[in-house]
């Protein structure tokens, strides 16, 4: 290995090399058991005589820092502590805020997994995806030395525009679309373009915490507005709000569908207050019952709606792909923001998705997945009504990949106690208060993307037992 040593300072060459090596050992930069460079190589790298390095190695060995092995080399001794020196902290540069919050732990597999936001990886069209990725790798255009369009490949934007036009009645031209690394980046780009520190942003309460945190990270003043059985009420939005984030088609996490009257009222409010509505249509592919209401984007006549979506639920979260359709006056700024953030996404992945959509295989996958998820939605709903009616009020839901239920006569902390008791039996559920910033609710959220149909009965039976232990 190449070992960077700074030979500036007082003393002879051997002393300076010795100090640098012992400092590296104490700092933990050189680990116990790690090999030091051969004396000939280190001498050549430092442009000193080999005898100088040999002398240093002998001193390190004599003092217990290293072990010399005949025919193998010199190694850092196992007994040397790897204590690190504390780094200087520039107190004047610290900026406490959302970046200081702990990173949520990774979701760990469980026997009965009711986590939210997780699609079934076994439904992913792997054979078709592998074929399209291979074709992209064979494409000279994809493997060129040039950077791509920050908005995403034209073929993918055309595929998204066609899909949304057919599936959601959203009229958009390819030039209106910016491909993003998931919906999370779409929110980040909008915040970069639209917000200044101190601007007010309204979000649903309860709602999706990562979006709230992303907006706070840009210095916004984020205000939660309560959601009722018709969705967010514009009357509760502060008058100087710059941006309103909503999930009208399937409110996250309650599942409420925003009524048409509320949609029209929200659009009128935004036009009157010169605000932008961010409509997150995060799982619109999976509607099982009832005719869907038109997206806000379709009803918008004033150019106040930025429409975002994701492929994380339709395909896999690991692909990190989403999209953003914004009012025309914002599109160029959003393209520039994407270029400055990371220039563009993975061209191989984006090209493969374009091929998947163009071939019709994406639409076929959605139909297959919808049938599978509809069966799971029906199974969970039936068991909750049959076996949990005395403890849970199930909130109406006709779409998406999860259900919510409020706990009857609950005391603070009841949902968390049930969650913890269920976890002991290998059942993973989420509590509703995890999505509440200001108005805690005692309830549970059960996803059904990651659990198989034949596991649902056993998983809910164990959840019922957890309720009995907590009661």
Short mmCIF file of N, CA and C in Angstrom, two decimals, residues 264-331:
data_model
loop_
_atom_site.label_atom_id
_atom_site.label_comp_id
_atom_site.label_asym_id
_atom_site.label_seq_id
_atom_site.Cartn_x
_atom_site.Cartn_y
_atom_site.Cartn_z
N UNK A 264 -61.24 21.42 -5.37
CA UNK A 264 -61.52 22.70 -6.02
C UNK A 264 -61.22 23.87 -5.09
N UNK A 265 -61.54 23.69 -3.81
CA UNK A 265 -61.27 24.75 -2.84
C UNK A 265 -59.77 24.97 -2.67
N UNK A 266 -59.01 23.89 -2.66
CA UNK A 266 -57.56 24.00 -2.52
C UNK A 266 -56.94 24.69 -3.73
N UNK A 267 -57.41 24.34 -4.91
CA UNK A 267 -56.91 24.99 -6.13
C UNK A 267 -57.22 26.49 -6.13
N UNK A 268 -58.42 26.82 -5.72
CA UNK A 268 -58.81 28.24 -5.66
C UNK A 268 -57.97 28.98 -4.63
N UNK A 269 -57.71 28.34 -3.50
CA UNK A 269 -56.89 28.96 -2.45
C UNK A 269 -55.48 29.24 -2.97
N UNK A 270 -54.89 28.22 -3.66
CA UNK A 270 -53.53 28.38 -4.15
C UNK A 270 -53.44 29.49 -5.19
N UNK A 271 -54.42 29.58 -6.09
CA UNK A 271 -54.40 30.63 -7.10
C UNK A 271 -54.52 32.01 -6.45
N UNK A 272 -55.36 32.10 -5.41
CA UNK A 272 -55.58 33.39 -4.76
C UNK A 272 -54.36 33.83 -3.95
N UNK A 273 -53.60 32.86 -3.40
CA UNK A 273 -52.47 33.19 -2.55
C UNK A 273 -51.12 33.05 -3.26
N UNK A 274 -51.15 32.82 -4.56
CA UNK A 274 -49.91 32.67 -5.33
C UNK A 274 -49.01 31.60 -4.72
N UNK A 275 -49.60 30.46 -4.43
CA UNK A 275 -48.87 29.34 -3.84
C UNK A 275 -48.81 28.19 -4.83
N UNK A 276 -47.91 27.27 -4.58
CA UNK A 276 -47.77 26.06 -5.39
C UNK A 276 -48.25 24.86 -4.58
N UNK A 277 -49.08 24.02 -5.21
CA UNK A 277 -49.51 22.77 -4.60
C UNK A 277 -48.64 21.65 -5.14
N UNK A 278 -48.05 20.88 -4.25
CA UNK A 278 -47.31 19.69 -4.66
C UNK A 278 -48.24 18.49 -4.46
N UNK A 279 -48.64 17.90 -5.57
CA UNK A 279 -49.53 16.74 -5.54
C UNK A 279 -48.70 15.47 -5.69
N UNK A 280 -48.65 14.69 -4.62
CA UNK A 280 -47.88 13.45 -4.63
C UNK A 280 -48.83 12.29 -4.91
N UNK A 281 -48.71 11.72 -6.09
CA UNK A 281 -49.58 10.61 -6.51
C UNK A 281 -48.80 9.29 -6.38
N UNK A 282 -48.33 9.03 -5.17
CA UNK A 282 -47.27 8.05 -4.94
C UNK A 282 -47.64 6.60 -5.22
N UNK A 283 -48.91 6.23 -5.12
CA UNK A 283 -49.26 4.82 -5.38
C UNK A 283 -50.57 4.72 -6.16
N UNK A 284 -50.75 5.64 -7.11
CA UNK A 284 -52.01 5.70 -7.84
C UNK A 284 -52.25 4.48 -8.72
N UNK A 285 -51.20 3.69 -9.00
CA UNK A 285 -51.37 2.50 -9.84
C UNK A 285 -52.27 1.47 -9.19
N UNK A 286 -52.35 1.50 -7.86
CA UNK A 286 -53.05 0.43 -7.15
C UNK A 286 -54.35 0.93 -6.54
N UNK A 287 -55.36 1.03 -7.39
CA UNK A 287 -56.71 1.34 -6.92
C UNK A 287 -57.56 0.12 -7.17
N UNK A 288 -58.22 -0.36 -6.10
CA UNK A 288 -58.92 -1.64 -6.17
C UNK A 288 -60.43 -1.49 -6.30
N UNK A 289 -60.97 -0.44 -5.73
CA UNK A 289 -62.42 -0.25 -5.74
C UNK A 289 -62.71 1.24 -6.00
N UNK A 290 -63.91 1.52 -6.41
CA UNK A 290 -64.37 2.89 -6.62
C UNK A 290 -63.65 3.53 -7.82
N UNK A 291 -64.34 4.45 -8.42
CA UNK A 291 -63.76 5.20 -9.54
C UNK A 291 -62.87 6.30 -8.98
N UNK A 292 -61.63 6.41 -9.45
CA UNK A 292 -60.75 7.44 -8.91
C UNK A 292 -61.20 8.84 -9.29
N UNK A 293 -61.00 9.78 -8.37
CA UNK A 293 -61.26 11.18 -8.69
C UNK A 293 -60.12 11.73 -9.52
N UNK A 294 -60.40 12.79 -10.28
CA UNK A 294 -59.37 13.38 -11.12
C UNK A 294 -58.26 13.98 -10.25
N UNK A 295 -57.01 13.80 -10.67
CA UNK A 295 -55.91 14.46 -9.94
C UNK A 295 -56.08 15.97 -9.94
N UNK A 296 -55.49 16.61 -8.95
CA UNK A 296 -55.50 18.07 -8.92
C UNK A 296 -54.90 18.64 -10.19
N UNK A 297 -53.89 17.98 -10.72
CA UNK A 297 -53.24 18.46 -11.94
C UNK A 297 -54.22 18.57 -13.10
N UNK A 298 -55.17 17.64 -13.17
CA UNK A 298 -56.16 17.66 -14.25
C UNK A 298 -57.13 18.82 -14.05
N UNK A 299 -57.46 19.13 -12.81
CA UNK A 299 -58.42 20.19 -12.52
C UNK A 299 -57.79 21.58 -12.52
N UNK A 300 -56.46 21.64 -12.53
CA UNK A 300 -55.75 22.90 -12.40
C UNK A 300 -55.84 23.73 -13.69
N UNK A 301 -56.41 24.91 -13.60
CA UNK A 301 -56.47 25.82 -14.75
C UNK A 301 -55.60 27.05 -14.56
N UNK A 302 -54.98 27.17 -13.38
CA UNK A 302 -54.19 28.36 -13.07
C UNK A 302 -52.70 28.09 -13.05
N UNK A 303 -52.29 26.86 -13.30
CA UNK A 303 -50.87 26.53 -13.29
C UNK A 303 -50.25 26.59 -11.92
N UNK A 304 -50.95 26.00 -10.92
CA UNK A 304 -50.45 26.05 -9.55
C UNK A 304 -50.06 24.68 -9.00
N UNK A 305 -50.16 23.63 -9.81
CA UNK A 305 -49.91 22.26 -9.32
C UNK A 305 -48.61 21.70 -9.89
N UNK A 306 -47.76 21.22 -9.01
CA UNK A 306 -46.59 20.42 -9.39
C UNK A 306 -46.92 18.98 -9.03
N UNK A 307 -46.93 18.13 -10.02
CA UNK A 307 -47.38 16.73 -9.86
C UNK A 307 -46.16 15.83 -9.80
N UNK A 308 -46.04 15.03 -8.73
CA UNK A 308 -44.89 14.14 -8.60
C UNK A 308 -45.37 12.70 -8.43
N UNK A 309 -44.54 11.79 -8.87
CA UNK A 309 -44.84 10.37 -8.75
C UNK A 309 -43.55 9.59 -8.62
N UNK A 310 -43.68 8.30 -8.34
CA UNK A 310 -42.52 7.46 -8.10
C UNK A 310 -42.73 6.09 -8.70
N UNK A 311 -41.63 5.43 -9.04
CA UNK A 311 -41.67 4.04 -9.47
C UNK A 311 -41.27 3.10 -8.32
N UNK A 312 -41.09 3.65 -7.13
CA UNK A 312 -40.68 2.82 -6.00
C UNK A 312 -41.74 1.81 -5.60
N UNK A 313 -43.02 2.19 -5.71
CA UNK A 313 -44.09 1.26 -5.35
C UNK A 313 -44.45 0.36 -6.53
N UNK A 314 -44.36 0.90 -7.74
CA UNK A 314 -44.73 0.12 -8.92
C UNK A 314 -43.67 -0.91 -9.27
N UNK A 315 -42.39 -0.58 -9.01
CA UNK A 315 -41.30 -1.50 -9.33
C UNK A 315 -40.53 -1.83 -8.05
N UNK A 316 -39.44 -1.11 -7.79
CA UNK A 316 -38.64 -1.35 -6.59
C UNK A 316 -38.06 -0.03 -6.08
N UNK A 317 -38.00 0.17 -4.76
CA UNK A 317 -37.41 1.40 -4.23
C UNK A 317 -35.94 1.54 -4.62
N UNK A 318 -35.23 0.42 -4.73
CA UNK A 318 -33.81 0.48 -5.01
C UNK A 318 -33.47 1.05 -6.37
N UNK A 319 -34.43 1.13 -7.28
CA UNK A 319 -34.16 1.71 -8.59
C UNK A 319 -34.04 3.23 -8.51
N UNK A 320 -34.61 3.83 -7.48
CA UNK A 320 -34.55 5.28 -7.26
C UNK A 320 -34.96 6.07 -8.49
N UNK A 321 -36.20 5.92 -8.89
CA UNK A 321 -36.71 6.68 -10.02
C UNK A 321 -38.10 7.24 -9.72
N UNK A 322 -38.27 8.49 -10.09
CA UNK A 322 -39.55 9.16 -9.98
C UNK A 322 -39.63 10.23 -11.06
N UNK A 323 -40.61 11.11 -10.92
CA UNK A 323 -40.78 12.15 -11.94
C UNK A 323 -41.52 13.33 -11.35
N UNK A 324 -41.41 14.43 -12.05
CA UNK A 324 -41.99 15.70 -11.61
C UNK A 324 -42.53 16.42 -12.84
N UNK A 325 -43.80 16.82 -12.75
CA UNK A 325 -44.42 17.63 -13.80
C UNK A 325 -44.80 18.96 -13.14
N UNK A 326 -44.17 20.02 -13.58
CA UNK A 326 -44.36 21.32 -12.93
C UNK A 326 -44.97 22.31 -13.91
N UNK A 327 -45.54 23.40 -13.39
CA UNK A 327 -45.98 24.48 -14.27
C UNK A 327 -44.84 24.90 -15.19
N UNK A 328 -45.16 25.25 -16.42
CA UNK A 328 -44.14 25.50 -17.44
C UNK A 328 -43.13 26.56 -17.02
N UNK A 329 -43.56 27.54 -16.22
CA UNK A 329 -42.65 28.60 -15.83
C UNK A 329 -41.54 28.12 -14.89
N UNK A 330 -41.70 26.91 -14.32
CA UNK A 330 -40.72 26.39 -13.38
C UNK A 330 -39.82 25.33 -13.97
N UNK A 331 -40.16 24.81 -15.14
CA UNK A 331 -39.47 23.63 -15.67
C UNK A 331 -37.99 23.89 -15.89
#
